[in-house]
Amino acid sequence: MKQTLMGNDAIALGMIHSNIDMVSGYPGTPSSEILTNVQKLKAQLKLDLYAQWATNEKVGFEVAYAGAIAGRRAAATMKQVGLNVASDPLMSAAYIGNLGAFVLIVADDPGFHSSQTEQDSRVFAKFAKIPVLDPATPQDAYDFVSLAVDISEKFQTPTMLRPVMRVCHARQIVEVKENHEFNPKKGKFQREISRWAAVPRAGRLRQGYEMIDRINAIKEYNWEELIKPEFEACKGGKLLVLTSGTGYGFAKEALEDLGIKADIVKFKMPYPLPENKIREQFANYEHILVVEEPMACIEEQIMASNVHGRLDNTMNVIDELQKIYIQDALTKLGLYKGENLYPSIPFKDEIPARPPNLCPGCPHRDVYYSIMKVFKKKKSIYPSDIGCYTLAINQEAIDTVLCMGASVSMASGFSIADPEKYTVATIGDSTFFHGGIPPLINAVYQKHKFLLVILDNSVVAMTGRQKPPQRQNGEVDIVKIAEGCGAETYEYVYSNDLNDTISFFKKMKEKYENATGPIVAVVREFCVLDKEVVGQHIHGEFAKVIAEECVACDHCTTIYKCPPMGYNEEGKVEIDPFLCIGCGSCLNVVCPTEAFTVDEERSK
Ligand code: SF4
Ligand code: SF4
């Protein structure tokens, strides 16, 4: 049966069709829709399965992996930087293995379109010594889920599926199973202390040797089942292209465009590779070009004098693949001397500047505006964190962004390094649950003095508006957690009158002056894109600017920066009625000449 599916839809359906019934993960682009789609399929098909977001990737990994130890078919989902967080259990799980199936799905982001770093999770799989599958298309993504389940069960090892953004978010007509009957395995934990808790060195050493035997057996399987049939179709000649994932499509198209004849071998499983058997094939070719992204995973395993790729600068060393990079590589190898088929054509039209910006009516804007008004830019350091509130960088209300939870630990560091300044850290609710709690405990017991503002909009807003823990049933409370960590904690319920928010932060500044450790402000907000709650908060108070009052001081457009604010031909500020959502927040404080007023016409 054929269905038009996005890569992440295909992975979710592949999981259901492979009878995976435990899925746990943490959102992050480009992986987020995988678990969301499993949840949708669960509801649509009324399936009895576990599909839940975890507080971070490590927790998600461990929940799912326990299921696989107990014999179930389980999967954990995350993005590439999330694997850094889950790397601790991954390294141990690679030694211990599993009874059922454990599929670790990690979506990479070559070209860092929505990530801090580029990273290649195939290299992480190689580091951990677990097999990794690299889909090239949504069809592959669907098919490779069941292949990963088979490999994981056959060899009793965690198995990684590593799609990249262009697979996760591409659409394709995919051939899928028809009339699948969902029939997951029952879990039954088998007590075996020497396997599941191999603490003494002797036990771990044995597991280490078993892991090496396992990876060697998977190499053999990779050759016999997946690679040998590909080489059997090869003819030999000037060029052999070795590739995996999206590299296959780019290489195939570029060779066709440039009219170059070459054999292409696509590795479904780029680690572990039977390197010697592959090298035996090299005698039939003058050059071997490895086309892969974003790092040299295949190339490192099969190094030889006639192998070219990222390691010898024949291919691009950073950034996602483009056909021009392949053309450049072929030119360097002397295999292409023609014209540039992929010239970049300069775009002549003027593109409107669209800096990152918080949404119209977003409460974060008022909070950042108030923090800066009270604590002052020159007198303070503003560490922040990963989430939509990072967009306040446009208000210059953020000084640092590193990784999940780092705003809190960096606030500790800044408070020690530069105690003359106020340190005001900001973090979202989901990020606080993810990585903000341990550094807060650290700051409390070591008495690091800073203000931590937890922007609680009760949603994981940047990745799909999933519900975070405090919203599920009210049993988790951020204020109690911060208090439980030992921090002096205050709560503020956001009001759209900026005077109220400024007053709250003035109070926080007074507390800061007398504090001997961190103080926490939990600001209860909402998200303007959250349809379940937005109606309770936005009451249709639209704004307009009285032209005669506007002196074009730029304060509203450079410091407050709500997207509807712009200049008209007279150089006065105007509100774009199409963008204004009627939150009324700009009506007080923002304009020194009080040029903002209620647009009675629209507010009726
Ligand atoms: S803050 Fe007031 S006076 Fe200044 S540019 Fe904006 S509307 Fe005009
Ligand atoms: S009322 Fe003011 S702050 Fe609210 S969305 Fe409109 S322009 Fe922005």
XYZ file of C-alpha atoms and ligand atoms in Angstrom:
620
model
C 0.000 0.000 0.000
C 1.307 3.490 -0.849
C 1.122 6.511 1.453
C 2.614 9.994 1.134
C 4.706 10.330 4.257
C 7.177 12.744 5.758
C 10.325 10.944 6.977
C 9.334 11.322 10.634
C 5.812 9.981 9.866
C 7.438 7.030 8.100
C 9.608 6.248 11.127
C 6.580 6.403 13.452
C 4.553 4.103 11.190
C 7.580 1.829 10.820
C 7.644 1.496 14.602
C 3.989 0.486 14.802
C 4.470 -1.951 11.898
C 7.493 -3.427 13.704
C 5.447 -3.936 16.886
C 7.438 -1.477 18.957
C 5.256 -0.684 21.938
C 7.487 1.417 24.219
C 8.684 4.797 22.921
C 10.234 7.496 25.031
C 12.184 10.609 24.098
C 12.867 14.301 24.386
C 11.870 16.757 21.628
C 14.355 18.577 19.429
C 14.329 19.508 15.748
C 14.548 17.554 13.450
C 13.394 14.573 15.568
C 10.299 15.897 17.373
C 7.515 14.684 15.072
C 8.579 11.035 15.436
C 7.167 10.602 18.944
C 4.283 13.008 18.270
C 3.288 10.816 15.322
C 3.477 7.630 17.400
C 1.123 9.351 19.874
C -1.242 10.266 17.014
C -1.208 6.692 15.644
C -1.803 5.347 19.144
C -4.930 7.523 19.447
C -6.158 6.891 15.871
C -5.686 3.115 15.952
C -6.529 2.761 19.668
C -3.260 0.937 20.363
C -2.109 -0.180 23.758
C 1.414 1.222 23.823
C 3.623 3.553 25.858
C 4.583 6.750 23.993
C 5.650 9.560 26.306
C 8.018 12.507 26.473
C 10.686 12.233 29.152
C 12.322 15.044 31.136
C 15.521 14.649 29.121
C 17.142 12.296 26.591
C 19.005 10.282 29.206
C 15.774 9.571 31.067
C 13.990 8.753 27.794
C 16.777 6.357 26.815
C 16.741 4.603 30.171
C 12.947 4.167 30.300
C 12.898 2.559 26.836
C 16.072 0.541 27.373
C 14.657 -1.053 30.548
C 11.734 -2.222 28.391
C 14.199 -3.830 25.964
C 16.062 -5.539 28.814
C 12.713 -6.990 29.891
C 12.172 -8.393 26.391
C 9.912 -5.720 24.858
C 10.477 -3.899 21.575
C 11.384 -0.345 22.566
C 12.689 2.878 21.028
C 14.105 6.162 22.273
C 13.990 9.352 20.164
C 16.121 12.485 20.289
C 18.222 14.871 18.200
C 21.981 14.737 17.861
C 22.831 17.109 20.695
C 20.379 15.156 22.856
C 22.553 12.087 22.362
C 25.298 13.920 24.253
C 22.957 13.904 27.255
C 22.077 10.223 26.730
C 25.672 9.185 26.036
C 26.217 7.891 29.563
C 23.606 5.091 29.419
C 24.455 4.465 25.742
C 28.056 3.525 26.495
C 27.000 1.037 29.187
C 24.061 -0.334 27.201
C 26.466 -1.154 24.360
C 28.329 -3.477 26.756
C 25.243 -4.981 28.387
C 22.986 -5.417 25.352
C 19.297 -6.264 25.461
C 16.894 -9.210 25.276
C 14.150 -7.582 23.226
C 14.803 -4.845 20.669
C 16.182 -1.411 21.475
C 16.155 1.082 18.607
C 17.864 4.385 19.362
C 16.617 7.005 16.907
C 18.858 10.058 16.671
C 18.107 12.750 14.094
C 21.147 14.700 12.892
C 21.228 18.250 11.605
C 24.093 18.667 9.075
C 24.532 22.359 8.390
C 23.192 23.234 11.893
C 19.871 24.624 10.688
C 18.391 24.410 14.176
C 21.192 23.179 16.409
C 24.216 24.516 18.247
C 26.608 22.007 16.638
C 26.794 19.781 13.542
C 27.834 16.373 15.059
C 27.529 12.965 13.381
C 25.690 10.370 15.443
C 27.087 7.582 13.223
C 30.461 8.474 14.736
C 28.870 8.202 18.187
C 27.593 4.721 17.288
C 31.125 3.813 16.212
C 32.473 5.233 19.490
C 29.945 3.153 21.468
C 30.382 0.071 19.219
C 26.741 -0.328 18.236
C 25.421 -0.776 14.670
C 23.896 2.254 12.932
C 21.529 2.448 9.950
C 21.528 5.551 7.745
C 18.329 6.054 5.713
C 18.545 8.040 2.468
C 14.802 8.619 2.001
C 11.498 8.364 3.905
C 11.065 4.897 2.283
C 14.405 3.822 3.755
C 13.405 5.374 7.073
C 10.255 3.210 7.152
C 12.074 0.039 6.037
C 15.092 0.534 8.286
C 12.997 0.584 11.480
C 12.144 -3.095 11.026
C 15.744 -3.815 9.927
C 16.959 -2.137 13.147
C 14.526 -4.229 15.210
C 15.735 -7.433 13.509
C 19.425 -6.569 14.060
C 18.816 -5.514 17.659
C 17.005 -8.768 18.482
C 19.307 -11.032 16.479
C 22.510 -9.631 18.022
C 20.975 -8.437 21.320
C 22.456 -4.981 20.940
C 21.110 -1.430 20.928
C 20.839 -0.394 17.275
C 20.844 3.190 16.085
C 18.714 4.651 13.308
C 20.260 7.943 12.208
C 18.132 10.023 9.818
C 19.253 13.556 8.926
C 17.014 16.609 8.679
C 16.525 16.177 4.895
C 15.142 12.677 5.527
C 13.091 13.591 8.610
C 11.343 16.467 6.847
C 11.268 15.203 3.232
C 8.054 13.759 1.815
C 7.818 10.698 -0.420
C 5.251 8.190 -1.636
C 6.193 5.272 0.592
C 5.275 1.615 0.183
C 4.055 0.446 3.597
C 2.545 -2.761 4.991
C -1.170 -3.227 4.522
C -3.457 -4.585 7.250
C -0.778 -4.872 9.888
C -1.991 -6.419 13.108
C -0.263 -4.720 16.031
C 1.063 -7.550 18.127
C 3.796 -6.453 20.527
C 5.841 -8.792 22.688
C 5.053 -9.244 26.350
C 7.732 -8.054 28.774
C 9.185 -10.497 31.285
C 12.281 -9.455 33.186
C 14.692 -12.365 33.629
C 16.874 -11.980 36.676
C 20.528 -12.333 35.675
C 22.681 -10.182 37.925
C 25.948 -10.947 36.148
C 24.475 -9.620 32.908
C 22.351 -6.660 33.910
C 24.507 -5.466 36.825
C 28.029 -6.492 35.897
C 29.787 -4.172 38.322
C 32.995 -6.104 39.108
C 35.798 -5.657 36.566
C 35.721 -9.345 35.574
C 32.061 -9.102 34.545
C 32.586 -5.897 32.598
C 35.687 -7.332 30.881
C 33.680 -10.354 29.766
C 30.949 -8.050 28.471
C 33.579 -5.964 26.682
C 34.888 -9.039 24.849
C 31.308 -10.084 24.023
C 30.636 -6.612 22.644
C 33.680 -6.896 20.359
C 32.603 -10.386 19.208
C 29.123 -9.004 18.574
C 30.332 -6.102 16.476
C 32.558 -8.454 14.442
C 29.574 -10.738 13.813
C 27.501 -7.707 12.725
C 30.302 -6.712 10.309
C 30.024 -10.138 8.706
C 26.221 -9.800 8.554
C 26.604 -6.314 7.028
C 28.810 -7.760 4.267
C 26.758 -10.847 3.484
C 23.264 -9.334 3.724
C 23.660 -5.689 2.809
C 26.960 -4.811 1.062
C 27.939 -7.825 -1.061
C 24.801 -7.636 -3.261
C 25.673 -3.972 -3.981
C 29.249 -4.800 -5.070
C 28.000 -7.684 -7.219
C 26.310 -5.090 -9.443
C 29.538 -3.037 -9.833
C 31.620 -3.024 -13.032
C 34.963 -1.438 -12.030
C 36.612 1.562 -13.725
C 37.917 5.019 -12.867
C 35.669 5.864 -9.952
C 33.883 4.102 -7.110
C 31.632 6.256 -4.919
C 30.955 4.943 -1.431
C 28.134 6.621 0.360
C 25.332 6.349 2.912
C 22.143 8.245 3.765
C 21.483 11.450 1.855
C 24.961 11.218 0.277
C 23.510 8.603 -2.066
C 20.957 10.965 -3.635
C 23.424 13.844 -3.941
C 26.113 11.616 -5.495
C 23.741 9.925 -7.944
C 22.326 13.219 -9.176
C 25.701 14.961 -9.446
C 27.232 12.090 -11.454
C 24.252 12.084 -13.807
C 24.334 15.894 -14.179
C 28.076 15.894 -14.917
C 27.916 12.878 -17.241
C 30.454 10.880 -15.235
C 30.267 7.090 -15.224
C 30.967 5.535 -11.841
C 29.867 2.703 -9.606
C 27.980 3.766 -6.485
C 27.705 1.614 -3.404
C 25.240 2.715 -0.756
C 25.944 1.453 2.757
C 22.679 0.969 4.641
C 24.722 0.306 7.769
C 27.774 2.640 7.730
C 29.110 1.109 10.958
C 30.404 -1.535 11.510
C 31.974 -1.951 8.067
C 33.873 -5.079 6.952
C 36.812 -2.862 6.008
C 39.105 -5.555 4.562
C 36.431 -7.033 2.307
C 35.578 -3.547 1.100
C 39.257 -2.682 0.463
C 39.602 -5.851 -1.648
C 37.229 -4.175 -4.127
C 39.466 -1.116 -4.498
C 41.853 -2.889 -6.917
C 39.164 -2.491 -9.607
C 39.194 1.330 -9.388
C 41.540 4.294 -9.793
C 39.797 6.534 -7.259
C 37.424 5.913 -4.354
C 35.338 8.925 -3.305
C 33.388 8.837 -0.044
C 30.274 11.017 -0.023
C 28.750 11.238 3.461
C 27.600 13.801 5.973
C 28.428 15.457 8.211
C 31.659 13.684 9.238
C 34.075 11.040 7.962
C 32.506 7.926 9.497
C 32.828 5.571 6.487
C 36.101 7.128 5.348
C 37.823 6.567 8.694
C 36.973 2.864 8.604
C 38.184 2.146 5.074
C 41.220 4.444 4.788
C 43.570 3.611 1.904
C 45.867 5.610 -0.384
C 43.269 5.990 -3.160
C 40.344 6.839 -0.823
C 39.289 10.498 -0.876
C 36.690 12.434 1.082
C 36.534 14.793 4.002
C 39.760 13.658 5.659
C 41.990 14.795 2.770
C 39.874 17.910 2.027
C 38.579 16.494 -1.268
C 35.009 16.909 0.020
C 33.683 19.778 2.126
C 34.824 19.411 5.745
C 31.778 21.065 7.343
C 28.190 21.901 6.272
C 25.525 19.690 4.778
C 26.077 18.154 1.344
C 25.416 20.051 -1.868
C 26.009 18.892 -5.434
C 28.572 21.672 -5.928
C 30.738 20.056 -3.231
C 30.700 16.791 -5.215
C 31.541 18.626 -8.435
C 34.471 20.326 -6.655
C 35.691 16.938 -5.384
C 35.553 15.410 -8.868
C 37.431 18.427 -10.246
C 40.159 17.980 -7.616
C 40.479 14.302 -8.630
C 40.831 15.320 -12.280
C 37.626 13.500 -13.224
C 35.697 16.641 -14.218
C 37.038 19.527 -16.298
C 33.793 21.060 -17.555
C 31.922 24.198 -16.590
C 30.384 24.796 -13.192
C 26.931 23.249 -13.459
C 25.840 24.613 -10.129
C 26.637 28.343 -10.177
C 25.016 30.274 -7.370
C 22.820 32.899 -8.974
C 22.816 36.091 -6.898
C 19.273 36.978 -5.791
C 18.670 40.535 -6.961
C 15.450 41.401 -5.103
C 15.683 42.889 -1.673
C 14.681 40.415 1.018
C 13.033 41.996 4.059
C 15.230 41.609 7.142
C 13.677 39.042 9.479
C 15.773 38.843 12.643
C 14.805 36.192 15.207
C 11.950 37.602 17.261
C 9.495 36.503 19.925
C 5.899 36.183 18.696
C 3.528 39.165 18.940
C 1.986 39.161 22.414
C 4.539 36.704 23.884
C 4.863 37.266 27.659
C 8.618 36.548 27.501
C 9.053 39.954 25.833
C 7.623 41.794 28.841
C 9.701 39.737 31.254
C 12.963 40.414 29.413
C 12.046 44.093 28.972
C 11.379 44.397 32.717
C 14.551 42.547 33.717
C 16.636 44.905 31.580
C 14.802 47.975 32.824
C 15.414 47.023 36.461
C 18.858 45.379 36.358
C 20.306 47.484 33.466
C 22.301 46.080 30.585
C 25.711 47.460 31.524
C 25.455 46.384 35.167
C 24.355 42.779 34.564
C 25.212 39.476 32.875
C 22.332 37.571 31.290
C 23.039 33.831 30.741
C 20.145 32.069 29.028
C 19.242 28.647 27.732
C 17.801 26.571 24.883
C 14.189 27.282 23.942
C 11.989 29.836 22.199
C 12.905 32.484 24.780
C 16.411 32.419 23.230
C 14.805 34.691 20.613
C 15.065 37.513 23.193
C 18.635 37.743 21.911
C 17.026 40.189 19.466
C 16.165 42.449 22.435
C 19.826 42.105 23.516
C 18.439 40.608 26.724
C 20.648 37.485 26.512
C 24.441 37.309 26.754
C 25.180 33.568 26.556
C 23.543 30.381 25.258
C 25.480 27.104 25.541
C 23.381 23.976 26.035
C 20.380 22.674 27.995
C 20.574 23.783 31.646
C 23.822 25.717 31.213
C 22.215 29.072 32.061
C 22.107 27.999 35.718
C 25.634 26.617 35.977
C 27.049 29.534 33.958
C 25.232 31.942 36.284
C 27.179 30.272 39.093
C 30.414 30.791 37.181
C 29.679 34.441 36.352
C 28.699 35.177 39.958
C 32.149 33.972 41.037
C 34.085 35.526 38.157
C 32.460 38.979 38.173
C 30.606 39.530 41.471
C 30.372 43.286 40.847
C 27.667 42.638 38.256
C 24.157 41.306 38.746
C 23.750 37.878 37.179
C 20.222 37.204 35.935
C 19.742 33.792 34.315
C 16.666 32.762 32.354
C 15.441 29.255 31.596
C 12.158 27.764 30.330
C 10.102 25.258 32.290
C 10.911 22.207 30.139
C 14.610 23.098 30.044
C 14.557 23.503 33.832
C 13.191 19.949 34.161
C 15.682 18.727 31.548
C 18.949 20.085 32.875
C 18.323 22.996 35.235
C 17.729 21.201 38.530
C 21.189 19.698 39.253
C 23.026 23.046 38.709
C 20.483 24.792 40.935
C 21.233 22.297 43.721
C 24.928 22.960 43.138
C 24.401 26.732 43.354
C 22.370 26.459 46.564
C 24.836 24.388 48.507
C 27.813 26.361 47.243
C 25.999 29.688 47.852
C 26.379 31.208 44.389
C 24.507 34.490 44.300
C 22.322 35.141 41.233
C 18.713 35.483 40.173
C 17.282 32.556 38.207
C 14.084 33.401 36.331
C 12.103 30.320 35.292
C 9.874 31.302 32.383
C 7.043 28.848 32.957
C 4.733 28.964 29.949
C 3.778 25.356 30.626
C 4.585 24.149 27.137
C 7.575 22.908 25.137
C 6.917 25.741 22.751
C 9.774 25.542 20.266
C 9.375 21.936 19.212
C 5.647 21.375 18.855
C 3.950 22.670 21.982
C 4.098 19.376 23.851
C 2.909 19.406 27.447
C 5.693 19.418 30.029
C 5.413 17.538 33.368
C 3.680 20.251 35.456
C 0.777 20.404 33.028
C -0.126 16.704 32.933
C -1.924 16.316 36.254
C -0.699 19.128 38.504
C 1.435 16.849 40.650
C 4.733 18.439 39.613
C 5.249 22.025 40.777
C 8.253 24.118 39.774
C 7.986 26.364 42.853
C 8.103 23.350 45.173
C 11.018 21.869 43.218
C 13.031 25.104 43.491
C 12.177 25.323 47.188
C 13.060 21.657 47.579
C 16.476 22.410 46.077
C 16.850 24.902 48.940
C 16.504 28.100 46.857
C 14.660 31.167 48.120
C 11.768 31.115 45.633
C 9.176 33.686 44.541
C 6.223 33.306 42.223
C 4.759 35.880 39.868
C 1.681 35.414 37.723
C 2.221 37.380 34.509
C 0.008 40.392 33.918
C -0.098 42.305 30.641
C 0.409 45.554 32.554
C 4.148 46.108 32.299
C 4.061 48.158 35.527
C 3.246 44.961 37.450
C 6.107 42.986 35.914
C 8.580 45.811 36.514
C 7.422 46.078 40.164
C 7.996 42.346 40.617
C 11.549 42.567 39.321
C 12.235 45.616 41.503
C 11.267 43.421 44.446
C 13.581 40.686 43.106
C 16.423 43.212 42.945
C 15.919 44.109 46.598
C 15.969 40.407 47.507
C 19.093 39.966 45.382
C 20.948 42.715 47.303
C 20.414 40.890 50.598
C 20.764 37.319 49.327
C 23.612 34.978 50.217
C 22.760 32.357 47.582
C 20.624 31.978 44.442
C 17.097 33.282 44.388
C 14.520 31.891 42.009
C 11.616 33.720 40.374
C 9.020 31.438 38.815
C 7.040 33.514 36.322
C 3.766 31.846 35.367
C 3.079 32.684 31.742
C 1.348 31.201 28.711
C 2.216 30.693 25.055
C 0.359 32.712 22.434
C 0.479 29.693 20.093
C -1.095 27.391 22.677
C -4.706 27.219 21.538
C -5.880 25.507 24.718
C -5.029 28.468 26.943
C -4.438 31.571 24.829
C -8.110 32.653 24.943
C -7.936 32.997 28.741
C -5.091 35.505 28.451
C -5.529 37.581 25.284
C -8.609 39.782 25.460
C -8.468 41.678 22.181
C -6.891 44.927 23.367
C -5.372 46.087 20.096
C -2.887 48.939 19.966
C -2.333 51.877 17.634
C 0.137 54.750 17.672
C -0.923 58.409 17.825
C 1.282 59.800 15.070
C 1.517 63.302 16.591
C 2.866 61.844 19.845
C 5.540 59.658 18.250
C 8.953 61.377 18.284
C 10.655 58.437 16.532
C 12.926 57.761 19.505
C 13.134 54.067 18.411
C 12.635 52.798 21.958
C 9.706 50.531 21.035
C 11.332 49.168 17.890
C 14.783 48.531 19.333
C 14.157 47.502 22.939
C 10.590 46.199 23.165
C 10.453 44.894 19.580
C 6.994 43.450 19.073
C 6.870 42.328 15.399
C 3.873 44.523 14.361
C 5.862 47.662 15.201
C 7.387 49.337 12.158
C 7.910 52.724 10.559
C 5.649 54.473 8.070
C 6.798 56.791 5.298
C 6.843 59.764 7.698
C 9.265 57.907 9.946
C 6.642 57.436 12.663
C 5.879 54.097 14.271
C 2.811 52.198 13.117
C 1.237 48.950 14.268
C 0.617 46.383 11.540
C -2.984 45.322 12.227
C -2.356 42.003 10.490
C 0.348 41.047 13.019
C -1.006 42.604 16.232
C -2.831 39.940 18.271
C -4.412 42.373 20.743
C -2.474 41.556 23.916
C -2.412 45.199 25.012
C 1.030 44.823 26.602
C 2.611 47.780 24.830
C 0.009 50.255 26.107
C 1.906 51.094 29.301
C 5.537 51.973 29.961
C 7.019 51.169 26.524
C 6.657 54.617 24.937
C 8.146 57.635 26.759
C 5.646 59.971 25.083
C 2.691 57.638 25.614
C 2.007 57.442 21.899
C 0.508 53.956 22.177
C -3.219 53.884 22.719
C -6.079 51.400 22.442
C -7.346 50.990 18.887
C -11.025 51.312 19.795
C -12.124 50.373 16.268
C -10.437 46.976 16.366
C -10.930 46.335 20.080
C -14.737 46.544 19.875
S 8.634 54.561 21.696
Fe 6.963 55.955 21.214
S 7.962 57.784 20.481
Fe 9.508 56.198 20.469
S 9.400 55.409 18.362
Fe 8.030 54.129 19.592
S 6.009 55.082 19.373
Fe 7.511 56.586 18.669
S -0.923 44.989 21.433
Fe 1.163 45.789 21.267
S 2.425 44.264 22.272
Fe 0.450 43.279 21.866
S 0.709 42.284 19.894
Fe -0.124 44.302 19.470
S 1.663 45.594 19.104
Fe 2.406 43.736 20.101
